[in-house]
Short mmCIF file of C-alpha atoms in Angstrom, two decimals:
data_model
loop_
_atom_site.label_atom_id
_atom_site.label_comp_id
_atom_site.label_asym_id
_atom_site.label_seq_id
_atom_site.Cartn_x
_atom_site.Cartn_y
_atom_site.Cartn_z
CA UNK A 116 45.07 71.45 139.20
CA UNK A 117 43.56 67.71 140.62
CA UNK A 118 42.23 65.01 139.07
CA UNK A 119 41.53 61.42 138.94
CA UNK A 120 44.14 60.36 136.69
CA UNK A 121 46.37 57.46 137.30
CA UNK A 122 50.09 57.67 136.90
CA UNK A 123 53.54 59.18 138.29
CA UNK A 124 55.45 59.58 135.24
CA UNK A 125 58.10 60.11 137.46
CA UNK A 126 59.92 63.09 135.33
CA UNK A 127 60.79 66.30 136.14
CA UNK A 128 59.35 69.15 133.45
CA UNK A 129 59.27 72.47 135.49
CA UNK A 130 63.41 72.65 134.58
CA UNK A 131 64.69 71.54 131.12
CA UNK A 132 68.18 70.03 131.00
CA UNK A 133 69.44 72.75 128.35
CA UNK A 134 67.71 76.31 128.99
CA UNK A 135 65.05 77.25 127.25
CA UNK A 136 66.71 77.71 124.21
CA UNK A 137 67.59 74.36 123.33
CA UNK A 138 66.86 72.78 120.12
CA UNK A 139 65.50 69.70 120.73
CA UNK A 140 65.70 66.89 117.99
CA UNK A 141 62.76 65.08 116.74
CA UNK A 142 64.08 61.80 118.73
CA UNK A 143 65.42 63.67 121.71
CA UNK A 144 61.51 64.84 122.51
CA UNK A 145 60.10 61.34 121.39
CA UNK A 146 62.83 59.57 124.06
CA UNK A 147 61.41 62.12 126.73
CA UNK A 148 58.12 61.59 126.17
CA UNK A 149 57.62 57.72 126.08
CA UNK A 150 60.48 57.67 129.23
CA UNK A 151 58.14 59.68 131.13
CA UNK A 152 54.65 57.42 129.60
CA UNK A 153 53.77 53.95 131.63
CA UNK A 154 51.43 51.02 129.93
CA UNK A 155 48.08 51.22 132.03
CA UNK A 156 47.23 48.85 134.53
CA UNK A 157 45.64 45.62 133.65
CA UNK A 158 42.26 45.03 134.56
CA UNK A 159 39.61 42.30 133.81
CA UNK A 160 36.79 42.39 131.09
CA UNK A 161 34.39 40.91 129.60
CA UNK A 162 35.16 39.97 125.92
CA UNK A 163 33.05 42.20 124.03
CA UNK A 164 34.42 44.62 126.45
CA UNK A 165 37.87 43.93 125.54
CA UNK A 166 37.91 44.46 121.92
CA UNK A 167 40.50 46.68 121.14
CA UNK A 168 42.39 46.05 124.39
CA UNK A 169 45.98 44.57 124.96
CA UNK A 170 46.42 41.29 126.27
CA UNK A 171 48.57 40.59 129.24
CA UNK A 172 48.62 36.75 129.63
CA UNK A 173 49.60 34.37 126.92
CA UNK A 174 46.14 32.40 126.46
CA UNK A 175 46.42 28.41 127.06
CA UNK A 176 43.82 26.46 124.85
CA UNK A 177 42.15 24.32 127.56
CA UNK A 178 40.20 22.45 125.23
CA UNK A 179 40.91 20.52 121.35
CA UNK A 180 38.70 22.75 118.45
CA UNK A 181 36.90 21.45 116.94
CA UNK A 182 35.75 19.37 120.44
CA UNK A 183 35.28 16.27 118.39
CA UNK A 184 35.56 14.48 115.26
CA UNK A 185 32.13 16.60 113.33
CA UNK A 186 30.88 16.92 109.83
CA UNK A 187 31.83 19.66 107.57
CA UNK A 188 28.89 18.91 104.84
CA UNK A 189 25.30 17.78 105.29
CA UNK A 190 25.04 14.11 103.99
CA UNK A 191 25.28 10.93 105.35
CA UNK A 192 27.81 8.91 108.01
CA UNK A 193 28.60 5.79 106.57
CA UNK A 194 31.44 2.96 106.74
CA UNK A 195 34.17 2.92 103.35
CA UNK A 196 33.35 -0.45 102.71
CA UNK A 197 29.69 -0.07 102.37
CA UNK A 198 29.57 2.78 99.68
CA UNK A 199 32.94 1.30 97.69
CA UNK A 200 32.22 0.98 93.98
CA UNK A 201 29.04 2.98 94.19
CA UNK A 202 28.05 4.33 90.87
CA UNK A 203 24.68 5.81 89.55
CA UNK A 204 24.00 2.35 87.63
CA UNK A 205 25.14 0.31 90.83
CA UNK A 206 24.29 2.32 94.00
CA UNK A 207 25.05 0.96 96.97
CA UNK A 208 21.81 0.83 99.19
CA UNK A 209 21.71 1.30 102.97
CA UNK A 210 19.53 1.68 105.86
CA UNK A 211 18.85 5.00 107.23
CA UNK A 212 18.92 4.49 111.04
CA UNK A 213 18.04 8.07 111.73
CA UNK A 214 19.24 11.95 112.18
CA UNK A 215 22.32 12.91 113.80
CA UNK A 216 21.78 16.46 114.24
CA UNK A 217 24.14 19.26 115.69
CA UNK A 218 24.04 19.64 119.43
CA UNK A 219 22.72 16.35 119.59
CA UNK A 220 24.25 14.68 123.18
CA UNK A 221 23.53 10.82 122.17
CA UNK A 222 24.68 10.37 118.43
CA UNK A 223 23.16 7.28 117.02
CA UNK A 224 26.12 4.43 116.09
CA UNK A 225 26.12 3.31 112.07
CA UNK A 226 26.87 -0.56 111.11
CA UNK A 227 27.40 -2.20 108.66
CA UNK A 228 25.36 -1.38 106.01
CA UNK A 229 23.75 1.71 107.54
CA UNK A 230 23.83 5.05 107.27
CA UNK A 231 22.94 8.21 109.42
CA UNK A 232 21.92 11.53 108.12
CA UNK A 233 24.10 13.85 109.30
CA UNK A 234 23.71 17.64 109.51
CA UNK A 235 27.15 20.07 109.50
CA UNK A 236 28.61 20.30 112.54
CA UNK A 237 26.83 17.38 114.05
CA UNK A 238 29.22 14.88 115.80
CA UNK A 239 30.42 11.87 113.73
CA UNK A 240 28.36 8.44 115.01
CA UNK A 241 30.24 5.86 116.77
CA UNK A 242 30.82 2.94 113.55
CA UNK A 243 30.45 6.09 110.63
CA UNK A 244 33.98 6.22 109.00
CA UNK A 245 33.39 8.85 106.77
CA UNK A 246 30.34 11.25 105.42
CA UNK A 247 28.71 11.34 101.50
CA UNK A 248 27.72 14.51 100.70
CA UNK A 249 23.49 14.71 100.59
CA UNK A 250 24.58 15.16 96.98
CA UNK A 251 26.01 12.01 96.17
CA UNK A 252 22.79 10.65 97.12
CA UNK A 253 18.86 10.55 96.56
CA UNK A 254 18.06 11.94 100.00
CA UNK A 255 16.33 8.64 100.64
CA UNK A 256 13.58 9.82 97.75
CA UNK A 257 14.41 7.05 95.33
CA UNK A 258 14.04 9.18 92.61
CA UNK A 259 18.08 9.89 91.78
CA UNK A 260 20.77 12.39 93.22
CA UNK A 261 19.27 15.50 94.77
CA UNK A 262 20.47 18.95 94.99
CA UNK A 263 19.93 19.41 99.10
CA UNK A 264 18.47 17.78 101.99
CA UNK A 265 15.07 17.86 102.99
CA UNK A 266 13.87 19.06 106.01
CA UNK A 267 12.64 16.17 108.09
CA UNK A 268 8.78 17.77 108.17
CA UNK A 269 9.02 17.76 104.55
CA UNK A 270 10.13 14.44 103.52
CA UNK A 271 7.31 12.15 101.85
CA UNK A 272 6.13 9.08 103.52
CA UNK A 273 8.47 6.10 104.04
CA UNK A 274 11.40 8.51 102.93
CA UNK A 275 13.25 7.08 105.66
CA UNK A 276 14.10 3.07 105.29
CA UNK A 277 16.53 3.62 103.17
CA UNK A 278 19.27 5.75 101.06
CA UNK A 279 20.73 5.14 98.11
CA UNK A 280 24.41 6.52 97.34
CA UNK A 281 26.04 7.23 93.75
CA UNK A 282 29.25 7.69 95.05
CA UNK A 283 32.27 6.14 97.31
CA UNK A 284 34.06 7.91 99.80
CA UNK A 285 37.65 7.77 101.40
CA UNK A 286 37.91 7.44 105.15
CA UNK A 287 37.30 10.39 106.64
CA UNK A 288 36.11 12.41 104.03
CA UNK A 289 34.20 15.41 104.67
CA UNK A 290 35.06 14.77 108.57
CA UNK A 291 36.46 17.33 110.43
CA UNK A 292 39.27 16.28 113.36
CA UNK A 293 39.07 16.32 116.75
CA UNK A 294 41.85 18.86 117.25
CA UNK A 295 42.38 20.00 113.59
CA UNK A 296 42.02 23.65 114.28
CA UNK A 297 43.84 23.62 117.78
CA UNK A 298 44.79 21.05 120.37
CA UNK A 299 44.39 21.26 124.21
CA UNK A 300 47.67 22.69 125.78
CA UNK A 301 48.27 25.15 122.49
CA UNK A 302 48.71 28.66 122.79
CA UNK A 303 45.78 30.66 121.52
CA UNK A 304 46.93 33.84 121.66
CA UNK A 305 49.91 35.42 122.58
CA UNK A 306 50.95 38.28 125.63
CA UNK A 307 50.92 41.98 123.63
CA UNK A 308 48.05 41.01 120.98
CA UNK A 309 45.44 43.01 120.29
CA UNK A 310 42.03 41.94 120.32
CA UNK A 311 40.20 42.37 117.56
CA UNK A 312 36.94 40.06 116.30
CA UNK A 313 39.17 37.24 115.01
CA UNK A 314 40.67 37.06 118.64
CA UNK A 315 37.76 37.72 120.46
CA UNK A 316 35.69 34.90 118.49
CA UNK A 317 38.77 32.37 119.22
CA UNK A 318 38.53 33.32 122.98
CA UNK A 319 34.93 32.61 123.26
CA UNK A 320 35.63 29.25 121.45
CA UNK A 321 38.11 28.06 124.00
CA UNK A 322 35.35 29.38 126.25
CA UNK A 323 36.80 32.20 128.47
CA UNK A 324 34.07 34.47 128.54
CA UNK A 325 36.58 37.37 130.56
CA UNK A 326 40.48 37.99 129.89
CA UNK A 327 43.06 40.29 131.74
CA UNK A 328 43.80 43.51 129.45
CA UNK A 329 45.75 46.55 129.38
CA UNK A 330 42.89 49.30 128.99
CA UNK A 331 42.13 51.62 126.30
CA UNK A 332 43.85 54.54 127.31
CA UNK A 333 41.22 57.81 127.35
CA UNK A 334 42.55 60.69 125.46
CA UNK A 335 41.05 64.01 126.00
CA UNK A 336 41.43 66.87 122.82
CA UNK A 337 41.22 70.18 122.74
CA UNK A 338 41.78 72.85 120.27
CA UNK A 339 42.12 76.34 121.25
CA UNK A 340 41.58 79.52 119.65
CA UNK A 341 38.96 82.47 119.51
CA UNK A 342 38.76 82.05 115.92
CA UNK A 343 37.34 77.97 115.37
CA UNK A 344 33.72 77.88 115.13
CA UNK A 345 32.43 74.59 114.85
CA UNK A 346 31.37 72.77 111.70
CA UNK A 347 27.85 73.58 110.35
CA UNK A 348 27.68 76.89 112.31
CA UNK A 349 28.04 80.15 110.36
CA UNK A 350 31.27 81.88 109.84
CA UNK A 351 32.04 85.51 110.26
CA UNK A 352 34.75 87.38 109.17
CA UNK A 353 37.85 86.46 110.59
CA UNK A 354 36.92 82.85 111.80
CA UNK A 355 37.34 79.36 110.53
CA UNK A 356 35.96 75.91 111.28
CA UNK A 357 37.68 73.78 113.69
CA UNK A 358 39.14 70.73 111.65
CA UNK A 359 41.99 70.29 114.55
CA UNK A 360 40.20 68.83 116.98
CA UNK A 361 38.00 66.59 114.79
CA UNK A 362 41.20 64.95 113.01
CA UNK A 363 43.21 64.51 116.80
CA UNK A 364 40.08 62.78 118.17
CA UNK A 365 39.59 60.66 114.72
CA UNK A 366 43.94 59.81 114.97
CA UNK A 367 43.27 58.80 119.17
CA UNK A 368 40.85 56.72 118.10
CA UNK A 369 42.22 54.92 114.62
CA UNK A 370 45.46 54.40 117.34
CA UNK A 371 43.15 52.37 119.51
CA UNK A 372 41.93 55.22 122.27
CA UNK A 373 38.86 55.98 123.39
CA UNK A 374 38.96 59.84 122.88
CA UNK A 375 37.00 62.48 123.89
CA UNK A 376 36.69 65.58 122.02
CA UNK A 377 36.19 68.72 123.53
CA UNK A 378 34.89 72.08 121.74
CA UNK A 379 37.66 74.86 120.80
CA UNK A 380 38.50 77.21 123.94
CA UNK A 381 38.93 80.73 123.57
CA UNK A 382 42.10 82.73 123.83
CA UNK A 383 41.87 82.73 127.63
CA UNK A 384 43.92 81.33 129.90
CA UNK A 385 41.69 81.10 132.90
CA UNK A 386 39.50 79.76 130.74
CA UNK A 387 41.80 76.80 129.55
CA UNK A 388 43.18 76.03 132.59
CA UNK A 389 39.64 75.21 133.94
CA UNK A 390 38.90 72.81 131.40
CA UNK A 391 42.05 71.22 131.85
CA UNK A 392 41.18 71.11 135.11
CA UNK A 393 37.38 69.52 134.37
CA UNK A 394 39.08 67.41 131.91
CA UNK A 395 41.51 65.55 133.33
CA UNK A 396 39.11 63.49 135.61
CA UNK A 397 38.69 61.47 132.17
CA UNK A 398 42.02 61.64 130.80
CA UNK A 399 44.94 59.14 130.89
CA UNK A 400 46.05 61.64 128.29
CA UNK A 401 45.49 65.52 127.10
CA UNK A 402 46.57 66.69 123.78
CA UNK A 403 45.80 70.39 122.94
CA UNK A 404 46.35 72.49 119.69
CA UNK A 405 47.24 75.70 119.34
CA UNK A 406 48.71 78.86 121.14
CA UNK A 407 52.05 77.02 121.58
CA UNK A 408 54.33 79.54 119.59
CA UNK A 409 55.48 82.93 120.83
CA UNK A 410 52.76 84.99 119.94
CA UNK A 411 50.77 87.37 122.38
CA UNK A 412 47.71 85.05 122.13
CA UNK A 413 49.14 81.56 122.82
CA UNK A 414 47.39 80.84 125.14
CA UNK A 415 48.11 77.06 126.01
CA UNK A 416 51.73 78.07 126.46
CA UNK A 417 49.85 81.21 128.94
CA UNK A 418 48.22 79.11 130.42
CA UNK A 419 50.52 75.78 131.35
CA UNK A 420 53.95 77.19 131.23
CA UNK A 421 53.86 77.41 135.26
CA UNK A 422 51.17 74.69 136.35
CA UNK A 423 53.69 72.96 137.98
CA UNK A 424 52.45 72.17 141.45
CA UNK A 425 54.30 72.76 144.56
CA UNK A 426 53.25 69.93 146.21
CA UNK A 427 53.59 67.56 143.42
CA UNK A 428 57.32 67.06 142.28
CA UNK A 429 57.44 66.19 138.60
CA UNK A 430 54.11 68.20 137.47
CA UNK A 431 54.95 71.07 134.65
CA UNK A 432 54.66 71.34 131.22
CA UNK A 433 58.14 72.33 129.02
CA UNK A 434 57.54 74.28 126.19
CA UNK A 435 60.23 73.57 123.34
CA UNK A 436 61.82 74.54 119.91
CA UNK A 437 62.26 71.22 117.94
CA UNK A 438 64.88 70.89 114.87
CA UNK A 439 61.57 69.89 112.69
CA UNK A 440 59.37 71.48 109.90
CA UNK A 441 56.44 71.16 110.00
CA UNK A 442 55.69 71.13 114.13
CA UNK A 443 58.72 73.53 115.45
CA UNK A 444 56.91 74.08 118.96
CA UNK A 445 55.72 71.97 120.58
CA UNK A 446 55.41 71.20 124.54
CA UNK A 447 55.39 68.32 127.09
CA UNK A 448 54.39 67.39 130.53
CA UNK A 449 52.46 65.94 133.22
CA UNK A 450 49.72 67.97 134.88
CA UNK A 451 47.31 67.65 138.30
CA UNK A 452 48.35 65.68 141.16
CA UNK A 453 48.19 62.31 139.40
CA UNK A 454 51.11 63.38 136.72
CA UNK A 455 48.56 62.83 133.44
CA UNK A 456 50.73 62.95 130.38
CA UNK A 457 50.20 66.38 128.15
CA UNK A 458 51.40 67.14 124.68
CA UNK A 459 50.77 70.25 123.81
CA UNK A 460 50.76 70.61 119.18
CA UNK A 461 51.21 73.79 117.25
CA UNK A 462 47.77 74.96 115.93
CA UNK A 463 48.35 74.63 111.89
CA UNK A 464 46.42 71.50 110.38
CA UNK A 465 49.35 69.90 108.73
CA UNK A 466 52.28 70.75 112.10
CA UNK A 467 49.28 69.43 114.33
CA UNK A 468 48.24 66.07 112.48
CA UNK A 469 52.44 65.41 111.85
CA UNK A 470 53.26 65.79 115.39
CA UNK A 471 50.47 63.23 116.58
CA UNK A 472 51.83 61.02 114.23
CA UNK A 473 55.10 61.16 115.57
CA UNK A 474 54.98 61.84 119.25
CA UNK A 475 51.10 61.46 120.23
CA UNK A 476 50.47 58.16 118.39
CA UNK A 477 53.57 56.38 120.18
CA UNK A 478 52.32 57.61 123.28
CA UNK A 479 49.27 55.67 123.21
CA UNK A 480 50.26 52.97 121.66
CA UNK A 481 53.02 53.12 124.99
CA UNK A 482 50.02 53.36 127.32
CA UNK A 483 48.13 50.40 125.74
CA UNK A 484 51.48 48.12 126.44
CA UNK A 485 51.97 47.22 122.88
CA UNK A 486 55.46 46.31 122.01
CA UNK A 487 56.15 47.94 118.54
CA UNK A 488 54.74 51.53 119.02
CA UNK A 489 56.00 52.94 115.46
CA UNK A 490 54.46 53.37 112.28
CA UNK A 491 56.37 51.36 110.01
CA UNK A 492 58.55 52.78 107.75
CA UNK A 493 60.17 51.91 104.21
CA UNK A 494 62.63 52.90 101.89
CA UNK A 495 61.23 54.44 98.78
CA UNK A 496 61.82 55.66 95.25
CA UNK A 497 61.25 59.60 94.77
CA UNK A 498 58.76 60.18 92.29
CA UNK A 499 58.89 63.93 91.91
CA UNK A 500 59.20 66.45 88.71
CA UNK A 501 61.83 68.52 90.26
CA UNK A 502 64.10 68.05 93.57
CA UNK A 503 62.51 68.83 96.82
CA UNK A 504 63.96 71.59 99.17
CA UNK A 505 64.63 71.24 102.86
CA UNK A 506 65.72 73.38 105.67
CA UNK A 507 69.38 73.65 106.65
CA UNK A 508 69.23 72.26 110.51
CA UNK A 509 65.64 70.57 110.15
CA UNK A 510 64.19 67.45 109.62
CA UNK A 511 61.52 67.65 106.98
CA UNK A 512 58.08 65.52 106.81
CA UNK A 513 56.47 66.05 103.61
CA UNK A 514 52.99 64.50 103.08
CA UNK A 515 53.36 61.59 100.23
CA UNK A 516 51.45 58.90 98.33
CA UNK A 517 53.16 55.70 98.55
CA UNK A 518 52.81 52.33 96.19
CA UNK A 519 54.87 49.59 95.05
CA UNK A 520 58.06 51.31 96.02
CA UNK A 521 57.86 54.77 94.63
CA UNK A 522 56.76 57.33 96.97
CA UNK A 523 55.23 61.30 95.33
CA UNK A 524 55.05 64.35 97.20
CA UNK A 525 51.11 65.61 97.37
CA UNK A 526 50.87 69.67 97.65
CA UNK A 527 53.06 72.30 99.40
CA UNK A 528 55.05 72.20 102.13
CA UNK A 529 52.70 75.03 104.30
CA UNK A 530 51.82 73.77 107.36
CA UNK A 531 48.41 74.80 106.59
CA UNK A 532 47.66 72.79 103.46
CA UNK A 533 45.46 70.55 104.85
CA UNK A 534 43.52 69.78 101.73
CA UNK A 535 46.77 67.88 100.16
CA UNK A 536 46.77 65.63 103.83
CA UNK A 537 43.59 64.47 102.60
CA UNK A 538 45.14 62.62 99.75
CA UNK A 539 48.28 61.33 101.86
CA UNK A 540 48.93 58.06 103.10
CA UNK A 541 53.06 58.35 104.04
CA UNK A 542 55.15 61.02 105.24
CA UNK A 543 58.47 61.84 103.50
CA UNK A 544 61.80 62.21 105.52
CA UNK A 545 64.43 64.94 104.95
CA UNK A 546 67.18 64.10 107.60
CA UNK A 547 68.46 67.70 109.29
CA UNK A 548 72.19 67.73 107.05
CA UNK A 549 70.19 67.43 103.58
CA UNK A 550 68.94 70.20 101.67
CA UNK A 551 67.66 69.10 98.46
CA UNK A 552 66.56 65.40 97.46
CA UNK A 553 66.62 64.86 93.67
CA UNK A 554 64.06 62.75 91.57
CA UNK A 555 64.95 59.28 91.41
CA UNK A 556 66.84 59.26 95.22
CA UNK A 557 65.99 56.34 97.96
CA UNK A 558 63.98 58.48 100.75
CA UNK A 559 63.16 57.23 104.65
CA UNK A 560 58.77 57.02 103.88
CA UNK A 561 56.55 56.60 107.42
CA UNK A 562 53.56 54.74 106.43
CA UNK A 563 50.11 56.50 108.03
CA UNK A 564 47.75 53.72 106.05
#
């Protein structure tokens, strides 16, 4: 198999450590996999272009924000000792010398008893100590305190000689700082932070209009089986709709991929191994479901069990037995020439969507070179009318509801309950040694919300 994917992960999968009997722990797998997975390469965008992205470089304000001391109301600049002791019986009366409008590169200067109209965001004048809201004036009507200011097309005749003001101000009122949102030399944004709107905007105020980035990572999914027809088509007897793929490609992308779904393959292993094969030119990571279990039409485990190249040490794909319920097969390895990362998940709605969660998700989150890769979890209160059950040997993820410390089982424990995952927004954790967890008991919870 070749493609155009971009990584050695540098680990051997064509012969496991233990025999092919081994029962791999849940961690054991999750070590193998992100030891084999590398953070992409950084490259260079644009900022829009970005969003989503990684950041390599700690960002270095080059520049004070605001730029300069500015207004944060519309109103008028004005010196404290002019407007002291203003009142609506005793206004104090100034000169209007003019607009001072945002944008505006040669402000006018204010003396003593002046005053400039000022717009929001318009640069404080040279002499102006602080700004009255337009409020706390008449506008320069002469007919008493007004609500707003006038647009200068629509003020009356002689409007501007003069302003009257109800209302004293403190120095620097209404004035925003030079600096007061951050100061040249201050770090904007730190190395490993993920740029969403509230970054990007910052960036662009600072203005760097491009930043160095770890990519996206691409993340190709495919479900396989004869039986998946695809939503709005009919059914016929013996088939179902194709949810699999749909939720993978919705978890790559809530994760922070850019993921490609691709329609369900049949039970053919020719078949699959040429879409692999198309795939991977796009991939900097395949997931498939299905046909990883020991039945006579599993066809993913047909199909990859012996890719392993020749030519390319480290290529392969392990098929394994892990000490978990729900997700007990599951497989692993790097395909084509270029190594690209595979993780092969059991076909059942609930074993697929709980083994993204725990193996899949880090893995992107590895490729994106974000430091914490983990869902966060808590410890919680079991709400529950009777004690749960778990497998001697196993550890258990049960699908949950989670609030304010308490955490509820929703639905059964089938793996293919996937109207109950609907409603969950934690996963329950039975460690392997316990069999039964009674009401009221502190439980391990992994947060999905």
């Amino acid at each position: 198999m070749s493609s155009a994917a971009h990584r050695d992960t540098g680990h051997d999968h064509t012969t496991p450590d233990f025999g092919a009997d081994r029962l791999w722990s849940v961690q054991d797998h999750l070590d193998d996999i992100l030891a084999a997975v590398r953070p992409l390469e950084p490259i260079e965008l644009n900022l829009l272009d970005a969003q989503g992205c990684v950041l390599v470089d700690d960002i270095t304000v080059p520049l004070s924000l605001p730029p300069f001391d500015n207004s944060s109301m519309d109103g008028y600049a004005v010196r404290v000792a002019d407007v002291a002791g203003a009142s609506e019986e005793f206004p104090a009366v100034l000169e209007d010398v003019g607009d001072v409008a945002a944008g505006q590169a040669d402000p006018l200067s204010v003396g003593p008893g002046q005053a400039a109209r000022i717009m929001t965001g318009a640069p404080l004048p040279p002499g102006a100590e602080t700004v009255v809201p337009v409020e706390w004036t008449d506008g320069g009507l002469g007919e008493g305190p007004v609500a707003g200011m006038r647009a200068r097309s629509l003020a009356p005749e002689g409007a501007e000689g003069q302003v009257h003001v109800y209302r004293p101000a403190e120095e620097r009122a209404h004035v925003r700082a030079k600096g007061s949102d951050v100061r040249s030399g201050d770090r904007a944004l730190e190395a490993g932070t993920v740029l969403g709107p509230p970054q990007i905007a910052l960036l662009a105020a600072i203005g760097r209009g491009r930043v160095r980035v770890r990519p996206r990572p691409r993340v190709v999914v495919l479900s396989t089986g004869s039986e998946l027809v695809q939503p709005d088509e009919e059914l016929s007897a013996g088939q179902i709709y194709d949810s699999n793929s749909f939720a993978l490609t919705a978890a790559a992308r809530d994760a922070g991929a850019i993921a490609y779904r691709v329609g369900a393959v049949a039970d053919d292993a020719d078949i699959l191994r040429a879409t692999i094969e198309d795939q991977l030119v796009r991939a900097d990571l395949m997931v498939t479901t299905g046909g990883v279990s020991v039945g006579a039409y599993d066809v993913v485990k047909e199909a990859l069990a012996h890719v392993g190249d020749e030519d390319q040490p480290g290529s392969g794909v392990d098929f394994r037995k892990l000490a978990m319920q729900p997700g007990k097969p599951q497989g692993f390895g790097a395909i084509g020439p270029d190594h690209t990362p595979l993780l092969a998940l059991p076909g059942n709605p609930v074993s697929s969507y709980v083994s993204f969660e725990l193996f899949v998700r880090p893995a992107i989150r590895t490729l994106m070179g974000l430091p914490d890769v983990h869902r966060p979890t808590v410890t919680a209160t079991l709400s529950a009318r009777k004690p749960l059950s778990s497998p001697k040997g196993r550890r258990q993820f049960l699908r949950a509801t989670y609030a304010d410390g308490s955490v509820a089982p929703v639905g059964g424990s089938g793996s293919h309950l996937v109207a109950a995952l609907a409603h969950a927004d934690a996963l329950i954790v039975v460690p392997e040694d316990t069999e039964s967890v009674e009401p009221g008991a502190e439980v391990e919870v992994v947060l999905l919300g």
